Amino acid sequence: MNNSAHTPSWNEFKQKMKHYLTVPGNGVYTVHTGQEKKNRLFQKLYGTNENVQQLWEKSLDAIPMNTTLILGLPSDTGGGIQRGANWGPLFLRDTLLQNGDDLKALDIGDVRVIPHLLHDKYLNDETISKCRKALYNDEKIQLPVSPLSIAYDFAQSFHRSFPSKRLFTIGGDHSASYPVVRAYLEEKKAKGIKVALIHFDAHTDLSIERLGIDICFGTWTAQIVDYLESPAHLIQLGIRSSAKDRAHWENTFHHKQYWSHELQGEKAQSVSEEIIQHLKNLNVEELYITFDIDCLDQSYAGATGTPESGGLSPYEPMLIMQNLFENFKITGADIMEIAPQVKSAEIKQMEPETTLMVASQIATFLIQAMGAK
Ligand SMILES: [Mn+2]
């Protein structure tokens, strides 16, 4: 929507947050489902589960003091094999807070998701005005209504208002990365800062469209490449489930891919050195890391829409991310595709606890790294 280079004032931005966002965990529209978990989260965040709306609104005043902000984007409309990543933000926060690490980040809440919508460009005017009425109680208000459109406008305003602050987004299916990565890349480009996108995933997400839809979990990376300085600024790691081989993808998109078997065990160290050299040759200064939990083997990440065997253990991505962090600033990140209520038949023991524990280690590292330099 708003593509002008307008920098919102603090009051405008705060107003926008109240329109677009809600209490952490409340972005999934329910009456009773998940309430026990929500109450536990509210207790941890606010010390009570009464009047959380007011406490959340008050907490937004702390934005100017915090470097790193956590945003939930509980949308899985862009998924399509097995849904359920809409519960990722609530469940992952619960595990993160149980672990008790001081994240030094402010949780600004969830995008208010209408679960039948994906992006406003797929909607007609009548639907948009009905949804404006439902979300904002004003059918004429010039605000987006679909989760990815809201997230884009929010992230764009956020980066303009707070260029030195960082956003960590919890999805959602992987299409939820598209709006936040796009807003990040556009802002860095406008500021002349050289950035690269580091993408951990079992899948390439490089289809141009899927059944006619160009922004979904299988296509979002193909759509984001144009916002990078060049395709060489995209590195994909952990790929293993693809109809085409690595040469096909690298020859088509002209970026770098490391498949799961090329990274495992001791190879992770030499691969990370190769990536660091590549990024230094491109004069890259800052990184965005997008982490699809299914880059991990299904024995570590079974609670996800498309669990895959033959994947990484948490050791390899942690080592690679630590090595990258020693050489570059990490100024944007997300974790996607945690679907806590999905359990495949073979691996249902210890799930979703295993996936959530591993995801919270990854998220803790990324959040702390974003706050550290
Ligand atoms: Mn993905």
Short mmCIF file of C-alpha atoms and ligand atoms in Angstrom, two decimals:
data_model
loop_
_atom_site.label_atom_id
_atom_site.label_comp_id
_atom_site.label_asym_id
_atom_site.label_seq_id
_atom_site.Cartn_x
_atom_site.Cartn_y
_atom_site.Cartn_z
CA MET A 1 0.00 0.00 0.00
CA ASN A 2 1.79 3.06 1.27
CA ASN A 3 4.86 3.18 -0.95
CA SER A 4 5.69 6.84 -0.44
CA ALA A 5 8.85 7.57 1.50
CA HIS A 6 6.90 8.99 4.41
CA THR A 7 8.47 8.54 7.82
CA PRO A 8 5.67 8.24 10.37
CA SER A 9 5.86 10.26 13.58
CA TRP A 10 5.93 8.30 16.83
CA ASN A 11 2.22 8.95 17.34
CA GLU A 12 1.34 7.85 13.82
CA PHE A 13 3.44 4.75 14.25
CA LYS A 14 1.90 3.91 17.60
CA GLN A 15 -1.58 4.36 16.11
CA LYS A 16 -0.63 2.01 13.31
CA MET A 17 0.57 -0.60 15.80
CA LYS A 18 -2.76 -0.46 17.62
CA HIS A 19 -4.55 -1.02 14.31
CA TYR A 20 -2.32 -3.75 12.98
CA LEU A 21 -1.15 -5.65 16.04
CA THR A 22 -2.55 -7.25 19.14
CA VAL A 23 -1.39 -8.78 22.41
CA PRO A 24 1.37 -11.44 21.88
CA GLY A 25 -0.38 -14.74 21.23
CA ASN A 26 -3.73 -13.16 20.36
CA GLY A 27 -3.12 -12.90 16.61
CA VAL A 28 -4.81 -16.25 16.04
CA TYR A 29 -8.51 -15.45 16.16
CA THR A 30 -10.12 -17.83 18.69
CA VAL A 31 -12.67 -17.72 21.45
CA HIS A 32 -11.31 -20.38 23.83
CA THR A 33 -8.74 -22.48 21.95
CA GLY A 34 -5.23 -22.10 23.32
CA GLN A 35 -6.37 -19.93 26.23
CA GLU A 36 -4.37 -21.86 28.83
CA LYS A 37 -1.16 -21.30 26.92
CA LYS A 38 -2.06 -17.67 26.29
CA ASN A 39 -2.69 -17.09 29.99
CA ARG A 40 0.68 -18.60 30.85
CA LEU A 41 2.32 -16.30 28.30
CA PHE A 42 0.46 -13.23 29.64
CA GLN A 43 1.59 -14.12 33.18
CA LYS A 44 5.20 -14.27 32.01
CA LEU A 45 4.99 -11.06 29.98
CA TYR A 46 2.76 -8.90 32.17
CA GLY A 47 2.56 -10.69 35.55
CA THR A 48 -1.21 -11.16 35.15
CA ASN A 49 -3.78 -12.32 32.61
CA GLU A 50 -6.24 -9.53 33.40
CA ASN A 51 -6.46 -6.35 31.31
CA VAL A 52 -3.76 -7.58 28.94
CA GLN A 53 -4.91 -5.29 26.13
CA GLN A 54 -4.11 -2.18 28.20
CA LEU A 55 -0.85 -3.66 29.50
CA TRP A 56 0.21 -4.51 25.96
CA GLU A 57 -0.60 -1.00 24.71
CA LYS A 58 1.40 0.48 27.57
CA SER A 59 4.35 -1.83 26.81
CA LEU A 60 4.65 -0.33 23.32
CA ASP A 61 5.99 2.86 24.94
CA ALA A 62 9.20 0.92 25.64
CA ILE A 63 10.09 0.69 21.93
CA PRO A 64 12.52 3.63 21.98
CA MET A 65 14.56 1.85 24.70
CA ASN A 66 14.77 -1.53 22.97
CA THR A 67 17.04 -2.49 20.08
CA THR A 68 15.38 -5.74 19.11
CA LEU A 69 11.65 -6.25 18.73
CA ILE A 70 9.82 -9.56 18.43
CA LEU A 71 6.81 -9.74 16.10
CA GLY A 72 4.43 -12.70 15.74
CA LEU A 73 3.00 -13.27 12.27
CA PRO A 74 0.57 -16.16 12.83
CA SER A 75 -0.46 -16.64 9.21
CA ASP A 76 -0.41 -20.04 7.50
CA THR A 77 -2.65 -19.18 4.56
CA GLY A 78 0.45 -19.28 2.38
CA GLY A 79 1.16 -22.90 3.37
CA GLY A 80 -0.51 -25.73 1.60
CA ILE A 81 0.76 -29.21 2.45
CA GLN A 82 -0.13 -29.25 6.11
CA ARG A 83 -1.30 -26.08 7.90
CA GLY A 84 -0.72 -25.26 11.56
CA ALA A 85 2.18 -22.79 11.54
CA ASN A 86 -0.30 -20.13 12.71
CA TRP A 87 0.33 -21.52 16.22
CA GLY A 88 4.09 -21.08 15.91
CA PRO A 89 4.30 -17.61 17.52
CA LEU A 90 2.30 -18.53 20.66
CA PHE A 91 4.03 -21.87 21.28
CA LEU A 92 7.56 -20.70 20.51
CA ARG A 93 7.23 -17.68 22.83
CA ASP A 94 5.97 -19.97 25.59
CA THR A 95 9.07 -22.18 25.24
CA LEU A 96 11.40 -19.18 24.90
CA LEU A 97 10.12 -17.66 28.13
CA GLN A 98 10.17 -21.00 29.98
CA ASN A 99 13.86 -21.31 29.18
CA GLY A 100 14.35 -18.14 31.17
CA ASP A 101 17.08 -16.51 29.05
CA ASP A 102 17.10 -12.75 29.22
CA LEU A 103 16.41 -12.02 25.57
CA LYS A 104 16.81 -8.24 25.90
CA ALA A 105 14.08 -7.79 23.33
CA LEU A 106 10.61 -6.29 23.46
CA ASP A 107 7.70 -8.42 22.28
CA ILE A 108 5.44 -6.01 20.39
CA GLY A 109 2.73 -8.57 19.73
CA ASP A 110 1.09 -10.38 16.84
CA VAL A 111 -0.23 -9.18 13.52
CA ARG A 112 -4.04 -9.42 13.62
CA VAL A 113 -4.66 -12.22 11.17
CA ILE A 114 -7.82 -12.88 9.20
CA PRO A 115 -7.09 -16.58 8.62
CA HIS A 116 -8.72 -16.79 5.19
CA LEU A 117 -6.62 -14.03 3.66
CA LEU A 118 -3.06 -13.94 2.34
CA HIS A 119 -2.31 -10.71 0.46
CA ASP A 120 -4.57 -7.80 -0.49
CA LYS A 121 -3.72 -8.08 -4.18
CA TYR A 122 -5.80 -11.27 -4.28
CA LEU A 123 -8.93 -9.49 -2.96
CA ASN A 124 -11.72 -7.51 -4.54
CA ASP A 125 -12.87 -4.08 -3.26
CA GLU A 126 -15.99 -5.46 -1.59
CA THR A 127 -14.00 -7.96 0.48
CA ILE A 128 -11.43 -5.34 1.41
CA SER A 129 -14.07 -2.94 2.73
CA LYS A 130 -15.85 -5.71 4.67
CA CYS A 131 -12.58 -6.77 6.24
CA ARG A 132 -11.71 -3.14 7.05
CA LYS A 133 -15.00 -2.95 8.89
CA ALA A 134 -14.20 -6.17 10.78
CA LEU A 135 -10.63 -5.26 11.71
CA TYR A 136 -10.77 -1.48 12.12
CA ASN A 137 -14.48 -0.80 12.47
CA ASP A 138 -14.20 1.57 9.50
CA GLU A 139 -14.84 0.35 5.95
CA LYS A 140 -13.26 3.45 4.41
CA ILE A 141 -10.00 3.48 6.35
CA GLN A 142 -7.03 3.24 3.95
CA LEU A 143 -5.31 0.33 5.67
CA PRO A 144 -4.47 -3.18 4.41
CA VAL A 145 -6.39 -6.20 5.72
CA SER A 146 -4.47 -9.35 4.73
CA PRO A 147 -1.73 -10.63 7.04
CA LEU A 148 1.14 -10.25 4.55
CA SER A 149 -0.04 -6.79 3.42
CA ILE A 150 -0.37 -5.62 7.03
CA ALA A 151 3.05 -7.04 7.89
CA TYR A 152 4.66 -5.25 4.95
CA ASP A 153 3.19 -1.85 5.79
CA PHE A 154 4.04 -2.34 9.45
CA ALA A 155 7.65 -3.40 8.76
CA GLN A 156 8.16 -0.56 6.28
CA SER A 157 6.96 2.03 8.82
CA PHE A 158 9.02 0.37 11.54
CA HIS A 159 12.28 0.56 9.58
CA ARG A 160 11.61 4.17 8.56
CA SER A 161 10.76 5.26 12.10
CA PHE A 162 13.56 3.26 13.76
CA PRO A 163 16.38 2.68 11.26
CA SER A 164 18.74 1.36 13.93
CA LYS A 165 16.30 -1.13 15.46
CA ARG A 166 15.85 -4.76 14.49
CA LEU A 167 12.85 -6.96 13.96
CA PHE A 168 12.73 -10.69 14.73
CA THR A 169 9.63 -12.27 13.21
CA ILE A 170 8.06 -15.56 14.26
CA GLY A 171 5.87 -17.21 11.61
CA GLY A 172 3.76 -18.50 10.20
CA ASP A 173 4.31 -20.45 7.02
CA HIS A 174 7.33 -19.27 5.05
CA SER A 175 5.34 -16.77 2.97
CA ALA A 176 5.33 -14.67 6.16
CA SER A 177 8.99 -13.88 5.46
CA TYR A 178 8.16 -12.18 2.19
CA PRO A 179 6.76 -8.89 3.57
CA VAL A 180 9.26 -8.48 6.39
CA VAL A 181 12.29 -9.36 4.26
CA ARG A 182 11.11 -7.10 1.47
CA ALA A 183 10.64 -4.12 3.80
CA TYR A 184 14.08 -4.81 5.30
CA LEU A 185 15.82 -5.04 1.91
CA GLU A 186 14.14 -1.89 0.59
CA GLU A 187 15.18 0.05 3.68
CA LYS A 188 18.80 -1.15 3.50
CA LYS A 189 18.95 -0.32 -0.20
CA ALA A 190 17.61 3.19 0.46
CA LYS A 191 20.32 3.64 3.11
CA GLY A 192 23.07 2.24 0.86
CA ILE A 193 23.83 -0.63 3.25
CA LYS A 194 25.02 -3.86 1.62
CA VAL A 195 23.14 -6.89 2.89
CA ALA A 196 22.79 -10.58 2.08
CA LEU A 197 19.97 -13.04 2.71
CA ILE A 198 20.92 -16.32 4.41
CA HIS A 199 18.14 -18.87 3.92
CA PHE A 200 18.05 -22.16 5.86
CA ASP A 201 15.48 -24.57 4.40
CA ALA A 202 14.93 -28.15 3.19
CA HIS A 203 13.21 -26.65 0.14
CA THR A 204 14.31 -23.98 -2.31
CA ASP A 205 11.04 -21.97 -2.17
CA LEU A 206 12.04 -20.89 -5.69
CA SER A 207 8.94 -21.76 -7.72
CA ILE A 208 7.77 -18.74 -9.68
CA GLU A 209 4.18 -19.53 -8.82
CA ARG A 210 2.18 -22.38 -7.32
CA LEU A 211 -1.27 -23.00 -8.83
CA GLY A 212 -1.28 -19.38 -9.99
CA ILE A 213 -0.28 -17.90 -6.62
CA ASP A 214 3.02 -16.01 -6.65
CA ILE A 215 3.39 -15.32 -2.93
CA CYS A 216 3.26 -18.52 -0.89
CA PHE A 217 5.57 -20.88 1.00
CA GLY A 218 6.92 -22.41 -2.22
CA THR A 219 7.50 -19.16 -4.15
CA TRP A 220 8.44 -16.40 -1.75
CA THR A 221 12.21 -16.68 -2.28
CA ALA A 222 11.83 -16.46 -6.07
CA GLN A 223 9.85 -13.26 -5.52
CA ILE A 224 12.34 -11.73 -3.06
CA VAL A 225 15.46 -12.20 -5.24
CA ASP A 226 14.65 -9.02 -7.19
CA TYR A 227 15.00 -6.94 -4.03
CA LEU A 228 18.60 -8.09 -3.45
CA GLU A 229 21.51 -6.20 -4.95
CA SER A 230 22.22 -9.32 -7.01
CA PRO A 231 21.24 -13.01 -6.83
CA ALA A 232 24.75 -13.69 -5.45
CA HIS A 233 23.49 -12.04 -2.24
CA LEU A 234 21.25 -15.06 -1.60
CA ILE A 235 22.71 -18.17 0.08
CA GLN A 236 20.51 -21.23 0.63
CA LEU A 237 21.51 -23.91 3.13
CA GLY A 238 20.11 -27.33 4.01
CA ILE A 239 18.27 -27.99 0.73
CA ARG A 240 17.42 -31.65 0.10
CA SER A 241 13.84 -32.03 -1.08
CA SER A 242 13.68 -30.75 -4.63
CA ALA A 243 12.60 -32.11 -7.99
CA LYS A 244 15.63 -30.40 -9.58
CA ASP A 245 19.29 -30.56 -8.61
CA ARG A 246 21.59 -27.86 -7.30
CA ALA A 247 23.04 -27.07 -10.76
CA HIS A 248 19.54 -26.38 -12.09
CA TRP A 249 18.76 -23.86 -9.38
CA GLU A 250 22.15 -22.16 -9.40
CA ASN A 251 22.08 -21.88 -13.20
CA THR A 252 18.54 -20.51 -13.16
CA PHE A 253 18.86 -18.01 -10.31
CA HIS A 254 22.66 -17.43 -10.20
CA HIS A 255 22.87 -17.73 -6.44
CA LYS A 256 24.63 -20.13 -4.05
CA GLN A 257 23.11 -23.29 -2.64
CA TYR A 258 24.52 -25.76 -0.12
CA TRP A 259 22.56 -28.96 0.10
CA SER A 260 22.17 -30.78 3.40
CA HIS A 261 24.75 -33.51 2.63
CA GLU A 262 27.32 -30.83 1.72
CA LEU A 263 27.06 -29.27 5.17
CA GLN A 264 26.88 -32.13 7.62
CA GLY A 265 29.30 -32.61 10.49
CA GLU A 266 32.80 -31.20 9.99
CA LYS A 267 31.93 -29.84 6.54
CA ALA A 268 29.92 -27.06 8.21
CA GLN A 269 33.13 -25.28 9.24
CA SER A 270 34.68 -25.13 5.76
CA VAL A 271 31.34 -24.19 4.18
CA SER A 272 30.93 -21.30 6.59
CA GLU A 273 34.46 -20.08 5.75
CA GLU A 274 33.61 -20.24 2.06
CA ILE A 275 30.40 -18.25 2.60
CA ILE A 276 32.19 -15.61 4.68
CA GLN A 277 34.80 -15.15 1.92
CA HIS A 278 32.07 -14.93 -0.73
CA LEU A 279 30.16 -12.29 1.26
CA LYS A 280 33.34 -10.30 1.95
CA ASN A 281 34.13 -10.30 -1.77
CA LEU A 282 30.68 -8.71 -2.27
CA ASN A 283 31.44 -6.11 0.46
CA VAL A 284 28.42 -7.29 2.44
CA GLU A 285 28.05 -5.53 5.80
CA GLU A 286 24.88 -6.95 7.32
CA LEU A 287 22.85 -10.15 7.16
CA TYR A 288 19.21 -11.16 7.30
CA ILE A 289 18.78 -14.80 8.38
CA THR A 290 15.54 -16.57 7.51
CA PHE A 291 15.24 -19.93 9.24
CA ASP A 292 12.73 -22.51 8.05
CA ILE A 293 12.68 -25.06 10.87
CA ASP A 294 12.42 -27.88 8.29
CA CYS A 295 16.07 -27.36 7.35
CA LEU A 296 16.61 -29.56 10.41
CA ASP A 297 16.13 -33.28 10.13
CA GLN A 298 12.64 -34.47 11.05
CA SER A 299 14.10 -36.14 14.16
CA TYR A 300 14.71 -32.58 15.47
CA ALA A 301 11.87 -30.80 13.70
CA GLY A 302 8.87 -33.07 13.26
CA ALA A 303 6.29 -30.44 14.18
CA THR A 304 6.31 -28.65 10.85
CA GLY A 305 4.22 -28.68 7.68
CA THR A 306 6.68 -30.68 5.56
CA PRO A 307 9.12 -32.58 7.79
CA GLU A 308 12.02 -34.08 5.80
CA SER A 309 14.58 -36.76 6.57
CA GLY A 310 18.28 -36.44 5.74
CA GLY A 311 18.48 -32.99 7.27
CA LEU A 312 20.79 -31.03 9.52
CA SER A 313 21.20 -31.38 13.24
CA PRO A 314 21.05 -28.12 15.21
CA TYR A 315 24.88 -28.20 15.38
CA GLU A 316 25.49 -27.22 11.74
CA PRO A 317 23.26 -24.13 11.47
CA MET A 318 24.36 -22.95 14.92
CA LEU A 319 28.04 -23.23 13.93
CA ILE A 320 27.45 -21.49 10.61
CA MET A 321 25.40 -18.69 12.19
CA GLN A 322 28.02 -18.17 14.92
CA ASN A 323 30.80 -17.96 12.33
CA LEU A 324 28.76 -15.52 10.25
CA PHE A 325 28.00 -13.43 13.33
CA GLU A 326 31.72 -13.11 14.11
CA ASN A 327 32.19 -11.48 10.71
CA PHE A 328 28.95 -9.58 10.04
CA LYS A 329 26.15 -7.85 11.87
CA ILE A 330 22.87 -9.74 11.89
CA THR A 331 20.27 -6.98 11.54
CA GLY A 332 17.18 -8.96 10.64
CA ALA A 333 15.95 -12.51 11.21
CA ASP A 334 12.96 -14.77 11.37
CA ILE A 335 12.00 -18.33 12.23
CA MET A 336 9.21 -19.97 10.26
CA GLU A 337 7.13 -23.10 9.79
CA ILE A 338 6.88 -24.32 13.40
CA ALA A 339 3.52 -26.11 13.45
CA PRO A 340 3.19 -27.37 17.03
CA GLN A 341 -0.01 -29.33 16.50
CA VAL A 342 1.26 -31.22 13.48
CA LYS A 343 2.63 -34.65 14.29
CA SER A 344 3.63 -37.07 11.58
CA ALA A 345 2.92 -40.72 12.37
CA GLU A 346 6.53 -41.94 12.68
CA ILE A 347 7.84 -39.16 14.87
CA LYS A 348 5.02 -38.23 17.17
CA GLN A 349 6.89 -39.06 20.36
CA MET A 350 8.36 -36.05 22.11
CA GLU A 351 6.69 -33.62 19.71
CA PRO A 352 6.14 -30.73 19.61
CA GLU A 353 8.56 -30.40 22.57
CA THR A 354 11.64 -31.38 20.54
CA THR A 355 10.90 -28.96 17.71
CA LEU A 356 10.07 -26.17 20.16
CA MET A 357 13.24 -26.69 22.22
CA VAL A 358 15.49 -26.65 19.17
CA ALA A 359 13.61 -23.70 17.65
CA SER A 360 13.95 -21.75 20.88
CA GLN A 361 17.75 -22.31 20.86
CA ILE A 362 17.95 -20.98 17.31
CA ALA A 363 15.63 -18.06 18.09
CA THR A 364 17.53 -17.18 21.28
CA PHE A 365 20.80 -17.08 19.36
CA LEU A 366 19.34 -14.86 16.62
CA ILE A 367 17.59 -12.46 19.02
CA GLN A 368 20.73 -12.08 21.16
CA ALA A 369 22.97 -11.69 18.11
CA MET A 370 20.71 -8.94 16.74
CA GLY A 371 20.94 -7.08 20.04
CA ALA A 372 24.69 -7.54 20.46
CA LYS A 373 26.24 -5.52 17.63
MN MN B 1 10.65 -22.48 3.39
#
